CSV table of C-alpha atoms and ligand atoms in Angstrom, one decimal:
chain,number,residue,atom,x,y,z
D,21,MET,CA,39.0,24.4,-22.5
D,22,ALA,CA,40.0,26.6,-25.3
D,23,GLU,CA,38.0,29.6,-26.6
D,24,GLY,CA,35.0,28.6,-28.5
D,25,ALA,CA,34.8,25.2,-26.8
D,26,ALA,CA,31.8,23.1,-27.4
D,27,SER,CA,28.7,24.9,-26.4
D,28,GLN,CA,25.3,23.5,-26.1
D,29,GLU,CA,23.2,24.0,-29.2
D,30,GLU,CA,20.6,26.5,-28.9
D,31,GLN,CA,17.3,24.7,-29.3
D,32,SER,CA,15.3,26.3,-32.1
D,33,PRO,CA,12.0,27.5,-30.9
D,34,GLU,CA,10.5,26.2,-34.0
D,35,THR,CA,11.7,22.7,-33.2
D,36,PRO,CA,8.6,20.5,-33.0
D,37,ASP,CA,9.2,18.9,-29.7
D,38,SER,CA,5.6,19.0,-28.4
D,39,PRO,CA,3.7,16.0,-29.5
D,40,SER,CA,0.8,16.4,-31.9
D,41,PRO,CA,-2.7,15.3,-30.8
D,42,ILE,CA,-2.2,12.2,-32.8
D,43,SER,CA,1.1,11.2,-31.2
D,44,SER,CA,-0.3,12.1,-27.7
D,45,PHE,CA,-3.1,9.6,-28.4
D,46,PHE,CA,-0.4,7.0,-28.8
D,47,SER,CA,1.9,8.2,-26.1
D,48,GLY,CA,0.4,5.8,-23.6
D,49,SER,CA,1.3,2.9,-25.7
D,50,GLY,CA,4.7,1.5,-26.7
D,51,SER,CA,7.7,1.5,-24.5
D,52,LYS,CA,10.9,3.4,-24.0
D,53,GLN,CA,14.0,1.9,-25.6
D,54,LEU,CA,17.6,2.7,-25.7
D,55,PRO,CA,18.5,4.3,-29.1
D,56,GLN,CA,19.5,1.8,-31.8
D,57,ALA,CA,21.0,4.6,-33.8
D,58,ILE,CA,22.7,7.9,-32.7
D,59,ILE,CA,23.9,11.0,-34.6
D,60,ILE,CA,27.3,11.4,-32.9
D,61,GLY,CA,28.5,14.5,-34.8
D,62,VAL,CA,30.0,16.6,-35.9
D,63,LYS,CA,29.0,19.9,-34.3
D,64,LYS,CA,27.9,22.4,-37.0
D,65,GLY,CA,27.9,19.8,-39.6
D,66,GLY,CA,24.2,19.9,-40.2
D,67,THR,CA,23.1,17.5,-37.4
D,68,ARG,CA,19.9,19.3,-36.5
D,69,ALA,CA,18.8,19.3,-40.1
D,70,LEU,CA,19.5,15.5,-40.4
D,71,LEU,CA,17.5,14.8,-37.2
D,72,GLU,CA,14.6,17.0,-38.1
D,73,PHE,CA,14.4,15.5,-41.5
D,74,LEU,CA,14.6,11.9,-40.2
D,75,ARG,CA,11.8,12.5,-37.7
D,76,VAL,CA,9.4,12.8,-40.7
D,77,HIS,CA,9.7,9.1,-41.1
D,78,PRO,CA,6.9,7.2,-39.3
D,79,ASP,CA,9.3,4.6,-38.1
D,80,VAL,CA,11.8,7.0,-36.4
D,81,ARG,CA,11.2,8.4,-33.0
D,82,ALA,CA,13.7,10.8,-31.7
D,83,VAL,CA,14.4,12.9,-28.7
D,84,GLY,CA,14.6,16.5,-29.7
D,85,ALA,CA,17.0,18.0,-27.1
D,86,GLU,CA,20.6,16.8,-26.9
D,87,PRO,CA,20.9,14.3,-24.1
D,88,HIS,CA,24.7,14.5,-23.6
D,89,PHE,CA,24.5,11.2,-21.9
D,90,PHE,CA,27.8,9.6,-23.0
D,91,ASP,CA,29.9,12.8,-22.4
D,92,ARG,CA,28.4,14.7,-19.5
D,93,SER,CA,25.8,12.5,-17.7
D,94,TYR,CA,27.2,8.9,-17.9
D,95,ASP,CA,27.2,8.5,-14.2
D,96,LYS,CA,23.4,8.8,-14.2
D,97,GLY,CA,23.1,5.3,-15.7
D,98,LEU,CA,21.4,3.8,-18.6
D,99,ALA,CA,17.9,3.7,-16.9
D,100,TRP,CA,18.1,7.5,-16.7
D,101,TYR,CA,19.1,7.7,-20.3
D,102,ARG,CA,16.3,5.4,-21.5
D,103,ASP,CA,13.8,7.4,-19.6
D,104,LEU,CA,14.7,10.5,-21.8
D,105,MET,CA,13.6,8.6,-24.9
D,106,PRO,CA,10.2,8.8,-26.5
D,107,ARG,CA,8.0,5.6,-26.5
D,108,THR,CA,8.2,3.5,-29.5
D,109,LEU,CA,6.0,0.7,-31.0
D,110,ASP,CA,7.4,-2.5,-32.5
D,111,GLY,CA,9.5,-1.8,-35.6
D,112,GLN,CA,10.2,1.9,-34.7
D,113,ILE,CA,13.7,3.1,-34.3
D,114,THR,CA,14.7,5.2,-31.3
D,115,MET,CA,17.3,8.0,-32.1
D,116,GLU,CA,19.0,10.8,-30.4
D,117,LYS,CA,21.7,13.3,-31.5
D,118,THR,CA,24.6,14.8,-29.5
D,119,PRO,CA,27.3,16.1,-31.7
D,120,SER,CA,30.0,16.2,-29.1
D,121,TYR,CA,30.1,12.4,-28.9
D,122,PHE,CA,32.2,12.3,-32.0
D,123,VAL,CA,35.1,14.0,-30.2
D,124,THR,CA,34.6,12.6,-26.7
D,125,ARG,CA,37.4,10.1,-25.8
D,126,GLU,CA,35.2,7.8,-23.8
D,127,ALA,CA,32.1,7.8,-26.0
D,128,PRO,CA,33.0,4.9,-28.4
D,129,ALA,CA,33.7,2.5,-25.5
D,130,ARG,CA,30.6,3.6,-23.6
D,131,ILE,CA,28.3,3.4,-26.6
D,132,SER,CA,29.7,0.0,-27.5
D,133,ALA,CA,29.1,-1.2,-23.9
D,134,MET,CA,25.4,-0.1,-24.2
D,135,SER,CA,25.1,-2.1,-27.5
D,136,LYS,CA,27.8,-3.0,-29.9
D,137,ASP,CA,25.1,-3.0,-32.6
D,138,THR,CA,24.4,0.7,-32.3
D,139,LYS,CA,24.4,2.4,-35.7
D,140,LEU,CA,26.3,5.6,-35.8
D,141,LEU,CA,25.7,8.6,-38.1
D,142,VAL,CA,28.2,11.4,-38.6
D,143,VAL,CA,27.4,14.5,-40.6
D,144,VAL,CA,30.7,15.9,-41.9
D,145,ARG,CA,31.3,19.2,-43.5
D,146,ASP,CA,34.4,21.0,-44.9
D,147,PRO,CA,36.4,21.4,-41.7
D,148,VAL,CA,37.4,25.0,-42.7
D,149,THR,CA,33.7,26.0,-43.1
D,150,ARG,CA,32.8,24.0,-40.0
D,151,ALA,CA,35.4,25.9,-38.0
D,152,VAL,CA,34.0,29.3,-39.2
D,153,SER,CA,30.5,28.1,-38.4
D,154,ASP,CA,31.6,27.1,-34.9
D,155,TYR,CA,33.3,30.5,-34.4
D,156,THR,CA,30.2,32.3,-35.6
D,157,GLN,CA,28.1,30.5,-33.0
D,158,THR,CA,30.5,31.4,-30.2
D,159,LEU,CA,30.7,35.0,-31.5
D,160,SER,CA,26.9,35.3,-31.3
D,161,LYS,CA,27.0,34.5,-27.6
D,162,ARG,CA,30.2,36.4,-26.7
D,163,PRO,CA,30.7,39.3,-29.1
D,164,ASP,CA,34.0,40.3,-27.4
D,165,ILE,CA,36.0,37.2,-28.3
D,166,PRO,CA,39.2,37.7,-30.3
D,167,SER,CA,39.1,37.4,-34.1
D,168,PHE,CA,39.0,34.0,-35.9
D,169,GLU,CA,42.4,34.7,-37.4
D,170,SER,CA,44.0,35.3,-34.0
D,171,LEU,CA,42.5,32.1,-32.5
D,172,ALA,CA,43.3,29.8,-35.3
D,173,PHE,CA,47.0,30.3,-35.2
D,174,ARG,CA,49.8,29.8,-32.7
D,175,ASN,CA,52.0,31.7,-35.0
D,176,ARG,CA,50.4,33.0,-38.1
D,177,SER,CA,53.4,34.2,-40.1
D,178,ALA,CA,55.0,30.7,-39.5
D,179,GLY,CA,51.7,29.1,-40.6
D,180,LEU,CA,51.5,27.3,-37.3
D,181,VAL,CA,47.8,26.4,-36.7
D,182,ASP,CA,46.5,26.1,-33.2
D,183,ARG,CA,45.2,22.5,-33.1
D,184,SER,CA,44.2,22.9,-29.5
D,185,TRP,CA,41.4,25.4,-30.4
D,186,SER,CA,38.3,23.3,-30.4
D,187,ALA,CA,37.1,24.9,-33.6
D,188,ILE,CA,40.1,23.5,-35.3
D,189,GLN,CA,40.4,20.2,-33.3
D,190,ILE,CA,36.9,19.0,-34.2
D,191,GLY,CA,37.7,19.1,-37.9
D,192,LEU,CA,40.5,16.5,-37.6
D,193,TYR,CA,38.0,13.9,-38.6
D,194,ALA,CA,40.6,11.1,-39.4
D,195,GLU,CA,42.0,11.3,-35.9
D,196,HIS,CA,38.6,11.1,-34.2
D,197,LEU,CA,37.4,8.3,-36.5
D,198,GLU,CA,40.4,6.2,-35.6
D,199,ARG,CA,39.2,6.0,-32.1
D,200,TRP,CA,35.7,4.9,-33.1
D,201,LEU,CA,37.0,2.2,-35.4
D,202,ARG,CA,38.7,0.5,-32.4
D,203,HIS,CA,35.2,-0.1,-31.1
D,204,PHE,CA,32.9,-0.3,-34.1
D,205,PRO,CA,33.1,-1.9,-37.5
D,206,ALA,CA,33.1,0.6,-40.4
D,207,ARG,CA,29.8,-0.9,-41.7
D,208,GLN,CA,28.1,0.4,-38.6
D,209,MET,CA,29.0,4.0,-39.4
D,210,LEU,CA,27.5,6.2,-42.0
D,211,PHE,CA,29.1,9.5,-43.1
D,212,VAL,CA,26.5,12.0,-44.3
D,213,SER,CA,27.8,14.9,-46.4
D,214,GLY,CA,26.8,18.1,-44.8
D,215,GLU,CA,27.2,19.9,-48.2
D,216,ARG,CA,24.9,17.4,-49.9
D,217,LEU,CA,22.4,17.6,-47.1
D,218,VAL,CA,21.9,21.3,-48.2
D,219,ARG,CA,22.1,20.7,-51.9
D,220,ASP,CA,20.1,17.4,-52.2
D,221,PRO,CA,18.5,16.6,-48.9
D,222,ALA,CA,16.3,13.9,-50.3
D,223,GLY,CA,19.3,12.1,-52.0
D,224,GLU,CA,21.2,12.1,-48.7
D,225,LEU,CA,18.1,11.0,-46.8
D,226,GLY,CA,17.9,8.1,-49.2
D,227,ARG,CA,21.3,6.8,-48.2
D,228,VAL,CA,20.4,7.3,-44.5
D,229,GLN,CA,17.1,5.4,-44.7
D,230,ASP,CA,18.8,2.5,-46.5
D,231,PHE,CA,21.6,2.4,-43.8
D,232,LEU,CA,19.0,2.4,-41.0
D,233,GLY,CA,17.0,-0.4,-42.7
D,234,LEU,CA,14.0,1.9,-43.2
D,235,LYS,CA,11.6,1.9,-46.1
D,236,ARG,CA,12.4,4.9,-48.3
D,237,ILE,CA,9.6,7.2,-47.4
D,238,ILE,CA,11.3,10.6,-47.1
D,239,SER,CA,11.8,11.9,-50.7
D,240,ASP,CA,12.0,15.0,-52.8
D,241,LYS,CA,8.3,15.5,-52.1
D,242,HIS,CA,9.0,16.4,-48.5
D,243,PHE,CA,11.2,19.4,-49.2
D,244,TYR,CA,11.0,22.8,-50.7
D,245,PHE,CA,13.7,25.4,-51.1
D,246,ASN,CA,12.9,28.5,-49.0
D,247,GLN,CA,14.4,31.5,-50.8
D,248,THR,CA,14.3,33.8,-47.7
D,249,LYS,CA,16.2,31.3,-45.6
D,250,GLY,CA,18.4,30.1,-48.5
D,251,PHE,CA,18.0,26.5,-47.3
D,252,PRO,CA,15.8,23.5,-47.9
D,253,CYS,CA,12.8,23.3,-45.5
D,254,LEU,CA,10.2,20.7,-44.8
D,255,LYS,CA,6.8,21.0,-46.4
D,256,LYS,CA,5.2,19.4,-43.3
D,257,ALA,CA,7.1,19.0,-40.0
D,258,GLU,CA,6.6,16.1,-37.8
D,259,GLY,CA,4.2,16.9,-35.1
D,260,SER,CA,2.7,20.1,-36.6
D,261,GLY,CA,2.1,19.2,-40.2
D,262,ARG,CA,3.0,22.8,-41.2
D,263,PRO,CA,6.0,24.0,-43.3
D,264,HIS,CA,9.1,24.1,-41.2
D,265,CYS,CA,12.5,25.6,-41.7
D,266,LEU,CA,15.2,25.2,-39.0
D,267,GLY,CA,15.6,28.0,-36.6
D,268,LYS,CA,17.5,31.3,-36.8
D,269,THR,CA,20.7,29.7,-35.4
D,270,LYS,CA,21.0,27.3,-38.3
D,271,GLY,CA,22.1,28.8,-41.6
D,272,ARG,CA,23.6,32.0,-40.2
D,273,PRO,CA,25.8,34.3,-42.2
D,274,HIS,CA,29.5,33.9,-41.4
D,275,PRO,CA,31.8,36.8,-40.8
D,276,GLU,CA,34.3,37.4,-43.6
D,277,ILE,CA,37.6,35.7,-43.0
D,278,ASP,CA,40.9,36.8,-44.7
D,279,ALA,CA,41.3,34.6,-47.9
D,280,GLN,CA,45.0,33.9,-47.0
D,281,VAL,CA,43.9,32.5,-43.6
D,282,LEU,CA,41.4,30.2,-45.3
D,283,ARG,CA,44.1,29.1,-47.7
D,284,GLN,CA,46.4,28.2,-44.8
D,285,LEU,CA,43.7,26.3,-43.0
D,286,ARG,CA,42.9,24.3,-46.2
D,287,ASP,CA,46.6,23.4,-46.5
D,288,PHE,CA,46.6,22.4,-42.9
D,289,TYR,CA,43.5,20.1,-43.2
D,290,ARG,CA,44.5,18.6,-46.6
D,291,PRO,CA,46.4,15.6,-45.3
D,292,PHE,CA,43.8,14.9,-42.6
D,293,ASN,CA,41.1,15.0,-45.2
D,294,ARG,CA,42.9,12.7,-47.5
D,295,LYS,CA,43.3,10.2,-44.8
D,296,PHE,CA,39.6,10.6,-43.9
D,297,TYR,CA,38.6,9.9,-47.5
D,298,GLN,CA,40.8,6.8,-47.5
D,299,MET,CA,39.3,5.6,-44.3
D,300,THR,CA,35.7,6.1,-45.3
D,301,GLY,CA,36.2,5.2,-49.0
D,302,HIS,CA,34.5,8.5,-50.0
D,303,ASP,CA,35.9,11.7,-51.3
D,304,PHE,CA,33.9,14.5,-49.8
D,305,GLY,CA,35.4,17.1,-52.3
D,306,TRP,CA,36.7,19.6,-49.8
D,307,ASP,CA,40.0,19.9,-51.5
D,308,GLY,CA,38.9,20.2,-55.1
C,13,A3P,P1,25.6,27.5,-40.4
C,13,A3P,O1,24.7,28.2,-39.5
C,13,A3P,O2,27.0,27.9,-40.2
C,13,A3P,O3,25.3,27.8,-41.9
C,13,A3P,P2,24.4,21.7,-36.6
C,13,A3P,O4,22.9,21.6,-36.6
C,13,A3P,O5,25.1,20.5,-36.6
C,13,A3P,O6,24.8,22.7,-35.6
C,13,A3P,O7,24.8,22.5,-38.0
C,13,A3P,C1,24.3,23.7,-38.4
C,13,A3P,C2,24.5,23.9,-39.9
C,13,A3P,O8,23.5,23.1,-40.5
C,13,A3P,C3,24.3,25.2,-40.4
C,13,A3P,O9,25.5,26.0,-40.3
C,13,A3P,C4,23.8,25.1,-41.8
C,13,A3P,O10,24.8,25.3,-42.8
C,13,A3P,C5,23.6,23.5,-41.8
C,13,A3P,N1,22.3,23.1,-42.5
C,13,A3P,C6,22.2,22.0,-43.2
C,13,A3P,N2,21.0,21.9,-43.7
C,13,A3P,C7,20.3,23.0,-43.3
C,13,A3P,C8,18.9,23.4,-43.4
C,13,A3P,N3,18.1,22.7,-44.1
C,13,A3P,N4,18.5,24.6,-42.8
C,13,A3P,C9,19.4,25.3,-42.0
C,13,A3P,N5,20.7,24.9,-41.9
C,13,A3P,C10,21.2,23.8,-42.4
């Protein structure tokens, strides 16, 4: 795999994975179900924020860590996968998120084989910013990797972008989406704007709750803007009931990238973005 290839998300220590006394009280009841809805991508789009925000809903039960079942552990079988899930009561939705599914060739057919009714959520973000975010994550683990500029191009003066670099490849949303649409009708997919998830989390969560057939419970009242973090945070996290921002690896400063390089990448992505807007019927505003 190319430099900066998909790396497992660092689990934020603040992620409330341990059950609260109240949920432990209920943990004996209910049963484990395969997920009815999955956040399938995209890496660095804002997938952790979406999952953490959705978990506030009393009718959503989600596994915190990324299961990577449909890409790395498919041979373990559906019973193994189901066993990872939290117990649910009637009417509750089981969810998981593994952002690499969106770019995994086998994932659409495999998820459809589990259930063709599975609802799929994709958080998308300007592919240029997403690529820089992806690079920032790799750089934090391996500070000796080459510069962003040198990885992004095969031949920079000729403007030849290196599509095989995973940080670039993941942002070709239209190409990945084509594969999903061979297995799922468009109405079963929801595209969440990563930008709007930061600007107006309650507004984006409204769309998500409607799509999942949930009562609109998560609203503006659940969020506050944390000045220090520079991002919206939860007033009360699921599990702890305390204010909760995402961990240090979410909302990191990005290294400065040459403006000309960013322009070249915007030019490169423009036709793919246009196609993606056409396919989804929504202009995400990345080329404005
Ligand atoms: P950056 O760290 O590059 O800013 P994912 O969870 O899919 O890996 O996405 C990580 C990105 O989520 C972060 O990328 C950040 O911009 C974005 N994000 C969206 N809402 C956020 C929030 N409320 N707190 C922190 N990061 C958030």
